[in-house]
mmCIF file of C-alpha atoms and ligand atoms in Angstrom:
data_model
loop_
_atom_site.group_PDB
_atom_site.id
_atom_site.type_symbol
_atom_site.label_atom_id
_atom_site.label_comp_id
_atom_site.label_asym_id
_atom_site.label_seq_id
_atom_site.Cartn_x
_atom_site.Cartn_y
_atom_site.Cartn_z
ATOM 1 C CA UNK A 1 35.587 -9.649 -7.770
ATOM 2 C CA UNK A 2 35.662 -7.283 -4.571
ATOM 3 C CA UNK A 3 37.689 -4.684 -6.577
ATOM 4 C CA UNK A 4 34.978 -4.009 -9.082
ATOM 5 C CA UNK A 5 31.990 -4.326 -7.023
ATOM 6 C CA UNK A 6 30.266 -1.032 -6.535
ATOM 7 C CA UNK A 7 32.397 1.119 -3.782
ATOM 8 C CA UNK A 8 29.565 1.497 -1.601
ATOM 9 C CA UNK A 9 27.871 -1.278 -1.043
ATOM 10 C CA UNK A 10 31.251 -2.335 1.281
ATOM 11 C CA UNK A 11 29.828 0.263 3.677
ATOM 12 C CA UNK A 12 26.870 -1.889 4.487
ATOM 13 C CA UNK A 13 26.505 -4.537 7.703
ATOM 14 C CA UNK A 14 24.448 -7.328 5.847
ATOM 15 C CA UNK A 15 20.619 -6.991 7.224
ATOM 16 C CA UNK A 16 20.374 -10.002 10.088
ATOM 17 C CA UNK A 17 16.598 -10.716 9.847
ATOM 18 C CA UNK A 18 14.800 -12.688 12.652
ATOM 19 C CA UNK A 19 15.764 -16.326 12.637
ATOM 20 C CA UNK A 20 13.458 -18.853 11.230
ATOM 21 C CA UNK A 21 10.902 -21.519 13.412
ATOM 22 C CA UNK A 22 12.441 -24.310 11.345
ATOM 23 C CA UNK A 23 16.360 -23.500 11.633
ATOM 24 C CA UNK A 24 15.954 -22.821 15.220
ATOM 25 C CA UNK A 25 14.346 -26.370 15.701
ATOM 26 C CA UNK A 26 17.450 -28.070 13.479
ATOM 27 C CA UNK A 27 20.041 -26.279 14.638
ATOM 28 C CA UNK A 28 19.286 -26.950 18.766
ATOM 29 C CA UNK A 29 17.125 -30.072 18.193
ATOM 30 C CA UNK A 30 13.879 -28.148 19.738
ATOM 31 C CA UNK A 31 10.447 -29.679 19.203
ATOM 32 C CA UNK A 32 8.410 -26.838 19.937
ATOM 33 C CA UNK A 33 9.998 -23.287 19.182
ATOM 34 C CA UNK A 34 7.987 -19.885 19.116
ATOM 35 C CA UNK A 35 9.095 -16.930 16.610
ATOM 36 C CA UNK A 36 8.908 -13.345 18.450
ATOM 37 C CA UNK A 37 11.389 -11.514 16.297
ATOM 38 C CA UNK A 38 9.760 -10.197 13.117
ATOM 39 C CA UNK A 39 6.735 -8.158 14.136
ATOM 40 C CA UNK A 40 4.679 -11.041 11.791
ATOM 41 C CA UNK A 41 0.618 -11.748 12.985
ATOM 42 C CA UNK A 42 0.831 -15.090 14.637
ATOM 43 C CA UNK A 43 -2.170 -16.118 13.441
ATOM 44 C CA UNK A 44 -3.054 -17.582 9.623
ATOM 45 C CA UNK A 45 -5.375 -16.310 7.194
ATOM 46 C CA UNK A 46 -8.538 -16.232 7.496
ATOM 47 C CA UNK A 47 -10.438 -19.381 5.421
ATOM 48 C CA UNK A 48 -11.644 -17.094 2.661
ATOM 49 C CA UNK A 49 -8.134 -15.576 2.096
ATOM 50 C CA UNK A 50 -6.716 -19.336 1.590
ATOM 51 C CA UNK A 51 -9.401 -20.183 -0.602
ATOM 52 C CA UNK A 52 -8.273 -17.167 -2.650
ATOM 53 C CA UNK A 53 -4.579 -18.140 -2.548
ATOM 54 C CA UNK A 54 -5.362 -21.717 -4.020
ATOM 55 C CA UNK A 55 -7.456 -20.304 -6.791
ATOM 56 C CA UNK A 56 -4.635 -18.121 -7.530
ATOM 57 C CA UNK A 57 -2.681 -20.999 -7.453
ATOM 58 C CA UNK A 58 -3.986 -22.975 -10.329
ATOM 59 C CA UNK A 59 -2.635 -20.101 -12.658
ATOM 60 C CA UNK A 60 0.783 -19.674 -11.777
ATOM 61 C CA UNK A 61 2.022 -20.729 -15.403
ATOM 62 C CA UNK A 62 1.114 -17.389 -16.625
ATOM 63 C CA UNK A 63 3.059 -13.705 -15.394
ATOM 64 C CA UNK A 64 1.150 -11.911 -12.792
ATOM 65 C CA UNK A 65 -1.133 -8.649 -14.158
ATOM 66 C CA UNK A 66 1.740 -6.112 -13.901
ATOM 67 C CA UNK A 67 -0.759 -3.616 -12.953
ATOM 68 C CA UNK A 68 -2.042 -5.101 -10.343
ATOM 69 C CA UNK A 69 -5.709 -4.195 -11.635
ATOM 70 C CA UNK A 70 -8.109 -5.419 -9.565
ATOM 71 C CA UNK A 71 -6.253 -4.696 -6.225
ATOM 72 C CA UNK A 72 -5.805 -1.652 -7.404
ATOM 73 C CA UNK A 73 -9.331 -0.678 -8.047
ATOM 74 C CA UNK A 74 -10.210 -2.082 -4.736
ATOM 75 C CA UNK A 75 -7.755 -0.169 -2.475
ATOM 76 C CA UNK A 76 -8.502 2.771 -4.524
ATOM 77 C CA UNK A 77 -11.951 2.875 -3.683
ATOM 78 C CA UNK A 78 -10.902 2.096 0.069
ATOM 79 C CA UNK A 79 -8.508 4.866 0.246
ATOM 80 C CA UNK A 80 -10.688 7.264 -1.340
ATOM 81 C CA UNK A 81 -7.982 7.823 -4.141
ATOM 82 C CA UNK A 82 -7.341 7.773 -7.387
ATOM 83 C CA UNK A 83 -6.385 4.501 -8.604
ATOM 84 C CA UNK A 84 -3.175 5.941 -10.440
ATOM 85 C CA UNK A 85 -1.757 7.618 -7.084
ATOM 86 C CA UNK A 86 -0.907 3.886 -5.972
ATOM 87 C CA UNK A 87 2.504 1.454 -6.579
ATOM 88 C CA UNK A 88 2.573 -1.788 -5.358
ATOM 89 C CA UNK A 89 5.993 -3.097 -4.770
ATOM 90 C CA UNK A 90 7.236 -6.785 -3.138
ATOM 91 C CA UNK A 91 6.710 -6.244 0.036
ATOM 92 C CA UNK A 92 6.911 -1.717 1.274
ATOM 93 C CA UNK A 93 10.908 -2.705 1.522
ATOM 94 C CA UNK A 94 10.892 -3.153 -2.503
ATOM 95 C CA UNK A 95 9.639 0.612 -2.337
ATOM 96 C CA UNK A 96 12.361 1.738 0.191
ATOM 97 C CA UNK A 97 15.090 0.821 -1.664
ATOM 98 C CA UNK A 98 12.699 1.615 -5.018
ATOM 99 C CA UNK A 99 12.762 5.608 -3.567
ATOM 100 C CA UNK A 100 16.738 5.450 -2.835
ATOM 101 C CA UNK A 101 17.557 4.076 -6.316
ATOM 102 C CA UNK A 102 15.149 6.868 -7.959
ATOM 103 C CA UNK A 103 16.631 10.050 -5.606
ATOM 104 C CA UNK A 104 19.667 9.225 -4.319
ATOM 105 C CA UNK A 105 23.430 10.445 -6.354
ATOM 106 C CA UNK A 106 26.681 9.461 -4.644
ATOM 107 C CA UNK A 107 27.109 12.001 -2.315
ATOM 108 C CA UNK A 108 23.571 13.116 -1.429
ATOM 109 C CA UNK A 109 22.223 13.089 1.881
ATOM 110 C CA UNK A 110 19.447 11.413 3.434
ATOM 111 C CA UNK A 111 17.934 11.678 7.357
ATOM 112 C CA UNK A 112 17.270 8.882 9.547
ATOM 113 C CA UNK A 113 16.555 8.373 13.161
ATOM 114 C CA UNK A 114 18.953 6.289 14.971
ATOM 115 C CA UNK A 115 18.053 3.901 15.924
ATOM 116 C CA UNK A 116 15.374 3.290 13.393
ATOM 117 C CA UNK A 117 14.265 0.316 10.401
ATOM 118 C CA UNK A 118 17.536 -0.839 9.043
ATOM 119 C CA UNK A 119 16.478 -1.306 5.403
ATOM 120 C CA UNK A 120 16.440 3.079 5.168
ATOM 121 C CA UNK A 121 20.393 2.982 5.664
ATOM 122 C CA UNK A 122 21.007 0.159 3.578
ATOM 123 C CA UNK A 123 18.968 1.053 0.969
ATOM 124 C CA UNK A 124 20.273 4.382 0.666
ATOM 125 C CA UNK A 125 24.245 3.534 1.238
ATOM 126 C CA UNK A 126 23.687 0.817 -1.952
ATOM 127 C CA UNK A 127 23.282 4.560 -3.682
ATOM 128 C CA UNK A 128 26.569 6.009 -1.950
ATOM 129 C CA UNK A 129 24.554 8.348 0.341
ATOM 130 C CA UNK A 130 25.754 9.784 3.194
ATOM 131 C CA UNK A 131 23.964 9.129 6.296
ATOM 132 C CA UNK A 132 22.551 11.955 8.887
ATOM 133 C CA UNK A 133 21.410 10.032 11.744
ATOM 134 C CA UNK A 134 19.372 11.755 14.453
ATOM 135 C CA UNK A 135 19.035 10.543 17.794
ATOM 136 C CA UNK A 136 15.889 9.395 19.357
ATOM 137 C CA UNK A 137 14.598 11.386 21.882
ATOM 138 C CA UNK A 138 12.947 9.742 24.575
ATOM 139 C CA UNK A 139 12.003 7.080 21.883
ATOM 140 C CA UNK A 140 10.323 9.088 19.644
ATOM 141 C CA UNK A 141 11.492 11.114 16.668
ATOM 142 C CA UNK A 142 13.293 14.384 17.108
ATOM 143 C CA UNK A 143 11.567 16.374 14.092
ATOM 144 C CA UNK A 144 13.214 19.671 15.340
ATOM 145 C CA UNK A 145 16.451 17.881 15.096
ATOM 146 C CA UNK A 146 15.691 16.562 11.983
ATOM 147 C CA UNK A 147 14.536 19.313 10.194
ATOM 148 C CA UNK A 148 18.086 21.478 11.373
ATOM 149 C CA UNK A 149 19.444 18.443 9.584
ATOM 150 C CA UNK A 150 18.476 19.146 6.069
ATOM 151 C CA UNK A 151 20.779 20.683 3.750
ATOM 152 C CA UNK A 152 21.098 21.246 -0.314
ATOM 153 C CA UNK A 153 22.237 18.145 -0.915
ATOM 154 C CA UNK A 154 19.390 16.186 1.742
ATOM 155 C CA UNK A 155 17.275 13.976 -0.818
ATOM 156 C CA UNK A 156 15.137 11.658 1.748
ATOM 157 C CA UNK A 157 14.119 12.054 4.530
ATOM 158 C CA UNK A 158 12.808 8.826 6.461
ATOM 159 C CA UNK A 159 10.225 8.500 9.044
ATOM 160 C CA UNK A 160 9.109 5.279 10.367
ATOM 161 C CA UNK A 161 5.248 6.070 11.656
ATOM 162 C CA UNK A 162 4.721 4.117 13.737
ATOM 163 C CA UNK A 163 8.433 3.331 14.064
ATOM 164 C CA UNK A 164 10.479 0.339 14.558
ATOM 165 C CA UNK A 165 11.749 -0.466 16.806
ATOM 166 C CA UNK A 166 10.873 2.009 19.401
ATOM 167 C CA UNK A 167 6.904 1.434 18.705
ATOM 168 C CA UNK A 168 5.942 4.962 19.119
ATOM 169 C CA UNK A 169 4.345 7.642 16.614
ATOM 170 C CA UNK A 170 3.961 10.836 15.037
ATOM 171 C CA UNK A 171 0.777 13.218 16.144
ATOM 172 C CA UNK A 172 -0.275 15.573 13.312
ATOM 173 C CA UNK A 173 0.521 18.547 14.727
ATOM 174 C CA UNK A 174 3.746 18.420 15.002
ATOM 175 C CA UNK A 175 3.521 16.809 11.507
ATOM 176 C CA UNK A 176 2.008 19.394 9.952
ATOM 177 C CA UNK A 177 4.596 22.011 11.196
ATOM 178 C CA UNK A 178 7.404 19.596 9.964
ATOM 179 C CA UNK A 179 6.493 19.856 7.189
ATOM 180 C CA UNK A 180 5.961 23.574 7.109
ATOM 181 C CA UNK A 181 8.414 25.746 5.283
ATOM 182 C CA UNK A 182 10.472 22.142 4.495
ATOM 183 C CA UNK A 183 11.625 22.523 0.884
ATOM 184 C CA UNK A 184 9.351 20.316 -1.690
ATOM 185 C CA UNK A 185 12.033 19.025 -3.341
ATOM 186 C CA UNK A 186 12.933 16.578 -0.391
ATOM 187 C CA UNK A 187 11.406 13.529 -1.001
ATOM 188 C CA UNK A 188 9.627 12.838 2.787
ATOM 189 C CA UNK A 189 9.142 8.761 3.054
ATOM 190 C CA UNK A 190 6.116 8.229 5.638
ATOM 191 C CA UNK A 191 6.531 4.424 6.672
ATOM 192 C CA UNK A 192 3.316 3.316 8.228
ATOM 193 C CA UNK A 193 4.039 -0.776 7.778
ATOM 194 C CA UNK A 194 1.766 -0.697 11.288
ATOM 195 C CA UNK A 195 -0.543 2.038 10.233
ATOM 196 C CA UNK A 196 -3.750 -0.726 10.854
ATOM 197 C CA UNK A 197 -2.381 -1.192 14.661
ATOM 198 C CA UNK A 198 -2.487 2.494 15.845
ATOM 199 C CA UNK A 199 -5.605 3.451 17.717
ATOM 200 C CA UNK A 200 -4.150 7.141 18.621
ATOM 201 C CA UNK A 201 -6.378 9.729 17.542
ATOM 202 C CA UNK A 202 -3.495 12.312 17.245
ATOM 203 C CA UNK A 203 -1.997 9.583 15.061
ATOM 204 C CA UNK A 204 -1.150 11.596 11.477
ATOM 205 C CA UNK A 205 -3.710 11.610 8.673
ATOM 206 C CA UNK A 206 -1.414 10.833 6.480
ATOM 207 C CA UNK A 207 -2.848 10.789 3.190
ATOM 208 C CA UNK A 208 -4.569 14.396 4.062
ATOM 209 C CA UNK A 209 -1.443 15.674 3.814
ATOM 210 C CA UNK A 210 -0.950 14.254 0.358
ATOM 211 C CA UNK A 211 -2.805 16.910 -1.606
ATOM 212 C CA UNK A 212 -0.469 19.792 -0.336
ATOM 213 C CA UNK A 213 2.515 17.718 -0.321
ATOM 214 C CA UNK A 214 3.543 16.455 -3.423
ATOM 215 C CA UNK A 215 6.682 15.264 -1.887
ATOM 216 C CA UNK A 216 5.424 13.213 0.150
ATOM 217 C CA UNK A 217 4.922 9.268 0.055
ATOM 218 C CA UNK A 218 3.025 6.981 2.273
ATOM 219 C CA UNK A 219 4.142 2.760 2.349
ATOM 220 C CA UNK A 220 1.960 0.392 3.961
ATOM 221 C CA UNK A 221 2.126 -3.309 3.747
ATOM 222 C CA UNK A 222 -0.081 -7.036 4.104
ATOM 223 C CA UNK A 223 2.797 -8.378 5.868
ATOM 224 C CA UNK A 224 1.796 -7.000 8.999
ATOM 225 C CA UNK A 225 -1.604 -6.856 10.188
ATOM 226 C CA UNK A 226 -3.138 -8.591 6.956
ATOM 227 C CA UNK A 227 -0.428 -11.619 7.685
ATOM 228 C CA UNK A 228 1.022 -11.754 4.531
ATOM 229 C CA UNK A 229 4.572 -11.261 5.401
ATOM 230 C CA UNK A 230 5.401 -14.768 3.158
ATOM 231 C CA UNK A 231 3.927 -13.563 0.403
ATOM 232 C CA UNK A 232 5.901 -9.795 -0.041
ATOM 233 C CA UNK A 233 3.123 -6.871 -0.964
ATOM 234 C CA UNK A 234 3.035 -4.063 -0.038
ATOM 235 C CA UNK A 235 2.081 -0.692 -1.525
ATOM 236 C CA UNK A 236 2.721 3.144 -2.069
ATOM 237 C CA UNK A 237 0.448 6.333 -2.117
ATOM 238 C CA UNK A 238 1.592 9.150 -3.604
ATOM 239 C CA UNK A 239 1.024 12.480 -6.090
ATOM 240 C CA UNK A 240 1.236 11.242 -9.862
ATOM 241 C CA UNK A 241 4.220 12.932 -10.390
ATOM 242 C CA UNK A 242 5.970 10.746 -7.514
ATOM 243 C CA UNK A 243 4.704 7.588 -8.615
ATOM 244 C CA UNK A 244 5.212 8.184 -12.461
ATOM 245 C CA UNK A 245 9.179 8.712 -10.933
ATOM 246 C CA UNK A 246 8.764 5.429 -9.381
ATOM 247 C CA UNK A 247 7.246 3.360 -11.939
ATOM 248 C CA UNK A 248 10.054 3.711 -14.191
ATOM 249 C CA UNK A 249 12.424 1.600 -11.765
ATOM 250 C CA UNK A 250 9.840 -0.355 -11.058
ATOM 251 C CA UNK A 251 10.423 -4.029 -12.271
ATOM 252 C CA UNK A 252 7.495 -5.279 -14.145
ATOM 253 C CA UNK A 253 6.117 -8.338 -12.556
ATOM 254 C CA UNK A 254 6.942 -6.866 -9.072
ATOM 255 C CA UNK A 255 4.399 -8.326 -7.455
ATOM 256 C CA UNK A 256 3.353 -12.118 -7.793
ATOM 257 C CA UNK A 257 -0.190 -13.204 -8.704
ATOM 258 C CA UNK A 258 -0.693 -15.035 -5.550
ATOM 259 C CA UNK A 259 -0.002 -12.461 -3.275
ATOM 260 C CA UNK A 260 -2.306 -9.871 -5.381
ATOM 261 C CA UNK A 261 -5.300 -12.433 -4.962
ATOM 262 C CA UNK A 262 -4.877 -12.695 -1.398
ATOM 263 C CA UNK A 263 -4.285 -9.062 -0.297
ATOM 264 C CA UNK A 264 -7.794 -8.839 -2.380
ATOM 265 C CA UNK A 265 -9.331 -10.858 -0.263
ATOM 266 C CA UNK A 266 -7.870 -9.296 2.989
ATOM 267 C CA UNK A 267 -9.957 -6.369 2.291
ATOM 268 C CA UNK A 268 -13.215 -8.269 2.350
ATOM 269 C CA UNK A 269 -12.151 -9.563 6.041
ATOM 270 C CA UNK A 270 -12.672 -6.230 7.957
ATOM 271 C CA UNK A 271 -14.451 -8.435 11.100
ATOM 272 C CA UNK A 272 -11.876 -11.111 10.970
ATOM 273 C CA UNK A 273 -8.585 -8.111 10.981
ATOM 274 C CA UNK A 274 -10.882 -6.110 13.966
ATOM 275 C CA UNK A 275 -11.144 -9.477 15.771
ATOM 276 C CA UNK A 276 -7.230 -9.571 15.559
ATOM 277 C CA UNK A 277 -6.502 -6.268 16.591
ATOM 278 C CA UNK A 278 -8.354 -6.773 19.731
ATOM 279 C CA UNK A 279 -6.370 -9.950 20.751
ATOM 280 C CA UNK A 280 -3.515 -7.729 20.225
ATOM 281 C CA UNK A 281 -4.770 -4.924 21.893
ATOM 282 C CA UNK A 282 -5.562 -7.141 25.208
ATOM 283 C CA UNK A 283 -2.580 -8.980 24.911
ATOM 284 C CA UNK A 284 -0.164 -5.656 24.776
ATOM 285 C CA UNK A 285 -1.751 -5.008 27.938
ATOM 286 C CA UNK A 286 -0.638 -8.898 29.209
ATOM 287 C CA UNK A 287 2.595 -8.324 28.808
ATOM 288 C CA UNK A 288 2.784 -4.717 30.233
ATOM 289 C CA UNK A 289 1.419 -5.912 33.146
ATOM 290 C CA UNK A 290 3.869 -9.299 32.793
ATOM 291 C CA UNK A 291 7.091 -6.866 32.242
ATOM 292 C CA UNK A 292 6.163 -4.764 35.332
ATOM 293 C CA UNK A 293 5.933 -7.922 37.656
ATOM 294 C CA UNK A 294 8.981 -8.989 36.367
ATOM 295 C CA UNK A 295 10.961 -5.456 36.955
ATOM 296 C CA UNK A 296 11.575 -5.169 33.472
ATOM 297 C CA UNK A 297 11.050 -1.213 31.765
ATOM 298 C CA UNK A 298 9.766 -0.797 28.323
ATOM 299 C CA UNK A 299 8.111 1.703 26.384
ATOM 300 C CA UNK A 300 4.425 1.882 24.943
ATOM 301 C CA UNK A 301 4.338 0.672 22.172
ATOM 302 C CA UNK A 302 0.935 1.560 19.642
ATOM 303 C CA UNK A 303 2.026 -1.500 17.300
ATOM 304 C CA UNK A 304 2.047 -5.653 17.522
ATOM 305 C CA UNK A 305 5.590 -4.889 19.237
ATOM 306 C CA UNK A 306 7.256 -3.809 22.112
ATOM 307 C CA UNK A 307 11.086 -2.812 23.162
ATOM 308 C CA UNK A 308 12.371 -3.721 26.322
ATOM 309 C CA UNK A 309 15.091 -2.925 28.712
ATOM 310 C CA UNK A 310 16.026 -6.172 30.053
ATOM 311 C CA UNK A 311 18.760 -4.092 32.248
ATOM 312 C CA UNK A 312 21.417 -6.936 31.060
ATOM 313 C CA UNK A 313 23.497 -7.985 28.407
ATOM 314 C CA UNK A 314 20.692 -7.940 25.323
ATOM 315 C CA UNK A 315 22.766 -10.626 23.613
ATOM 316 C CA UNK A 316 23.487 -13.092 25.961
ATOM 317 C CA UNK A 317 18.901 -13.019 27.271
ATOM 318 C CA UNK A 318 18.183 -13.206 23.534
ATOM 319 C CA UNK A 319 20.411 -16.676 23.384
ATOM 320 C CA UNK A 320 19.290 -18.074 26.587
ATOM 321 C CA UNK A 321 15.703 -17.237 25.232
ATOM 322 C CA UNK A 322 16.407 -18.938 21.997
ATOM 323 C CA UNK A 323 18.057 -22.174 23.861
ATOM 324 C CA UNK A 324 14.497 -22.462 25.360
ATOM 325 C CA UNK A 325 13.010 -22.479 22.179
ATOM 326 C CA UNK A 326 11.814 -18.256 22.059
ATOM 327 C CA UNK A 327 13.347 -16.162 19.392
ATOM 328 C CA UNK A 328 13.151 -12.741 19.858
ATOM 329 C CA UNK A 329 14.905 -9.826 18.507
ATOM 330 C CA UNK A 330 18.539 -9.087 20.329
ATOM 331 C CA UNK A 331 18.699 -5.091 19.854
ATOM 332 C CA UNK A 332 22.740 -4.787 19.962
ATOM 333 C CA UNK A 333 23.289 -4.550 16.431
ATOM 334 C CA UNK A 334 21.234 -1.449 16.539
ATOM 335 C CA UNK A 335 23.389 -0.041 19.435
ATOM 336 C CA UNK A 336 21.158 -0.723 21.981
ATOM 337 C CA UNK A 337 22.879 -3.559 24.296
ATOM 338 C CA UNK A 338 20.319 -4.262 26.865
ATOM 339 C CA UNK A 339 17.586 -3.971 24.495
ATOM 340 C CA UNK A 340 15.112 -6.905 23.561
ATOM 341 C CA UNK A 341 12.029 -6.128 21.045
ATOM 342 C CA UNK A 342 9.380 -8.866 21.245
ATOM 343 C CA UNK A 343 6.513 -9.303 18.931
ATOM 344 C CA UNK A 344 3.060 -9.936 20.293
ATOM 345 C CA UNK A 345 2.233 -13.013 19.961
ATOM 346 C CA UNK A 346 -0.883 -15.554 20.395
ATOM 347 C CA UNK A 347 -1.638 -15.650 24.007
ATOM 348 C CA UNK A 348 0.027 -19.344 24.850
ATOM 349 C CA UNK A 349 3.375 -17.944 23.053
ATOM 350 C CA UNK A 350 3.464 -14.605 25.245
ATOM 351 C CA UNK A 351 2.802 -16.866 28.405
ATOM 352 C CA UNK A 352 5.820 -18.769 27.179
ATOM 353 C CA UNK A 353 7.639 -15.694 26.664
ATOM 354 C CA UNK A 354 7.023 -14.488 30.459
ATOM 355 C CA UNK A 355 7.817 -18.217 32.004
ATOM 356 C CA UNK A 356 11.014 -18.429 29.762
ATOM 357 C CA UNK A 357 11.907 -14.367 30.696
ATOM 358 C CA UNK A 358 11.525 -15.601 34.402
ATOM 359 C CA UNK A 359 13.838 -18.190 34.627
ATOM 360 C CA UNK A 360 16.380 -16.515 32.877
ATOM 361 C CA UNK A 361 16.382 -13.158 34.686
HETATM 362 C C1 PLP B 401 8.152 -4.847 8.527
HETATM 363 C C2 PLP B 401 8.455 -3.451 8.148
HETATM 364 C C3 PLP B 401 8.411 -3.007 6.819
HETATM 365 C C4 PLP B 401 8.148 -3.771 5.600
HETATM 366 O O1 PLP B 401 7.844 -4.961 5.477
HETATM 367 P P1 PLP B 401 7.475 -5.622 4.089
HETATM 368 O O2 PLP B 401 7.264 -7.013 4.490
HETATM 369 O O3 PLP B 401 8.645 -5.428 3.161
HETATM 370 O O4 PLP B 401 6.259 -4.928 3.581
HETATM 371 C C5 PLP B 401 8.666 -1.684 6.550
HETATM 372 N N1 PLP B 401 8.949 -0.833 7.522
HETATM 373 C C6 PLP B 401 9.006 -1.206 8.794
HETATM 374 C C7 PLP B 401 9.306 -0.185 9.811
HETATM 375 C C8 PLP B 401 8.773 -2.525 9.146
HETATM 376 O O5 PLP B 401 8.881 -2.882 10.433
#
């Protein structure tokens, strides 16, 4: 069958996600194992979300409301947008590989910072792009670099704000003058799956700079903050044009009934979400403190993660870690070998984390 698969999909390394609590336990006959690897909110919904979800529940016989109706009228109002400017999408990765399918011809280019989210590659080399990676520098996005990159054939450019997995951001200045004299016909793909995390108030307004930029497109998601990683939504704002593009590709029941009841109900929960962010907030500073007693450098990070330099063989801490029952994130198969990136977790699992990082280093 290899010889008349699509060409370019041979170019791809198969995405590795985070391993799973329950495999971790089987495989290495663990009792208790923690899960630091995917960025996910350690804690459950909130009670009035999981009411939601079982209501939702009792009508899973019939197809979700491909329109996504109420949700939609809700964020709308929330966003202070029209209702028609949004696409929801199976988690924001559906919309990734939604925008590549949409823009990309064989041959076409598309940026990316390396390293950066490994689902923009992928996505894009399924269409036979060709990839311009642009180095990080100092962990954060070149933009100059980026924008000397473009050329007739660029399609996408990618831009992971916050970005994963170097944690930092993009200020809207230098936004702003990015996207100055950058041609309109370049689809720009704003990523903000941590958006709700980032305190910063030089963080970029994104969806101010919708009205000037028809180009442009902002993803969020419910799997991070909202917790909803299980149950794949996530959602796109955009200019009409750029969503009518995308709602042709769009598959109809994209997004399940369950998961459209509960991300309603995550926007009634603005105390229970704040209370959240501030456990994450004081426990980013935990393990900042925790890393610096333990020698160990690592970079601010304005999301639920941070990367570390564990100034050793990234592979070989991430297995020890795992043998003691921690997954976290090995960073080699981005290219960076003594590079960790741990999610912040509930306070017991980060003390773990620190114990466990001890006796190994
Ligand atoms: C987690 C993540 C996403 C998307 O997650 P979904 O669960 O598909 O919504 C997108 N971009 C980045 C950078 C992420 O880390």
């Amino acid at each position: 069958m290899k010889s008349v698969a699509k060409k370019t999909i041979f170019n791809i390394k198969p995405y590795i996600p985070g391993k799973p609590i329950a495999e971790v336990k089987r495989e290495l006959g663990l009792k208790e194992v923690i899960k630091l690897a995917s960025n996910e909110n350690p804690y459950p919904p909130s009670p009035k979300i999981l009411k939601a979800i079982s209501k939702a529940a009792k009508e899973v016989n019939r197809y979700p409301d491909g329109d996504c109706f109420y949700l939609r009228s809700a964020l709308a109002k929330r966003l202070k947008v029209n209702p028609r400017q949004l696409i929801f999408s199976n988690g924001s990765d559906e919309l990734i590989i939604m925008a590549a399918r949409a823009f990309v011809d064989k041959g076409d280019e598309v940026i990316i910072a390396k390293p950066s989210f490994l689902i923009y590659e992928i996505a894009s080399k399924i269409e036979g792009a060709k990839i311009k990676n642009i180095p990080l520098k100092d962990f954060s996005y070149d933009l100059d670099a980026m924008k000397k990159a473009v050329t007739k054939r660029t399609k996408i450019i990618f831009l992971g704000n916050p970005d994963n997995p170097s944690g930092t951001y993009l200020k809207q200045k230098d936004m702003e003058k990015f996207l100055r004299g950058l041609r309109k016909d370049i689809l720009v793909f704003f990523d903000e799956a941590y958006h709700e995390y980032v305190d910063e108030g030089d963080y970029v307004d994104s969806l101010g700079l919708l009205q000037a930029n028809k180009n442009v497109i902002v993803t969020r998601t419910f799997s991070k903050m909202y917790g909803l990683a299980g149950l794949r939504i996530g959602y796109g704002i955009a200019s009409l044009e750029l969503i009518d593009i995308l709602n042709r590709i769009r598959e109809p029941f994209n997004v399940n009934s369950i998961a459209q009841a509960a991300a309603l109900a995550c926007l009634n929960e603005k105390a229970y979400f704040r209370g959240i962010a501030k456990k994450v907030r004081d426990q980013r500073e935990f393990l900042y403190k925790s890393f610096d007693k333990l020698g160990l450098e690592f970079k601010k990070s304005c999301t639920n993660f941070i990367l570390i330099n564990v100034k050793s063989d990234a592979n070989l801490v991430s297995q020890e870690l795992l043998k003691k029952g921690v997954i976290v994130r090995n960073m080699s198969s981005w290219g960076m070998k003594d590079f960790i990136r741990v999610s912040i977790g509930t306070q017991k699992e980060n003390r773990k984390l620190i114990k466990v990082l001890g006796e190994i280093l």
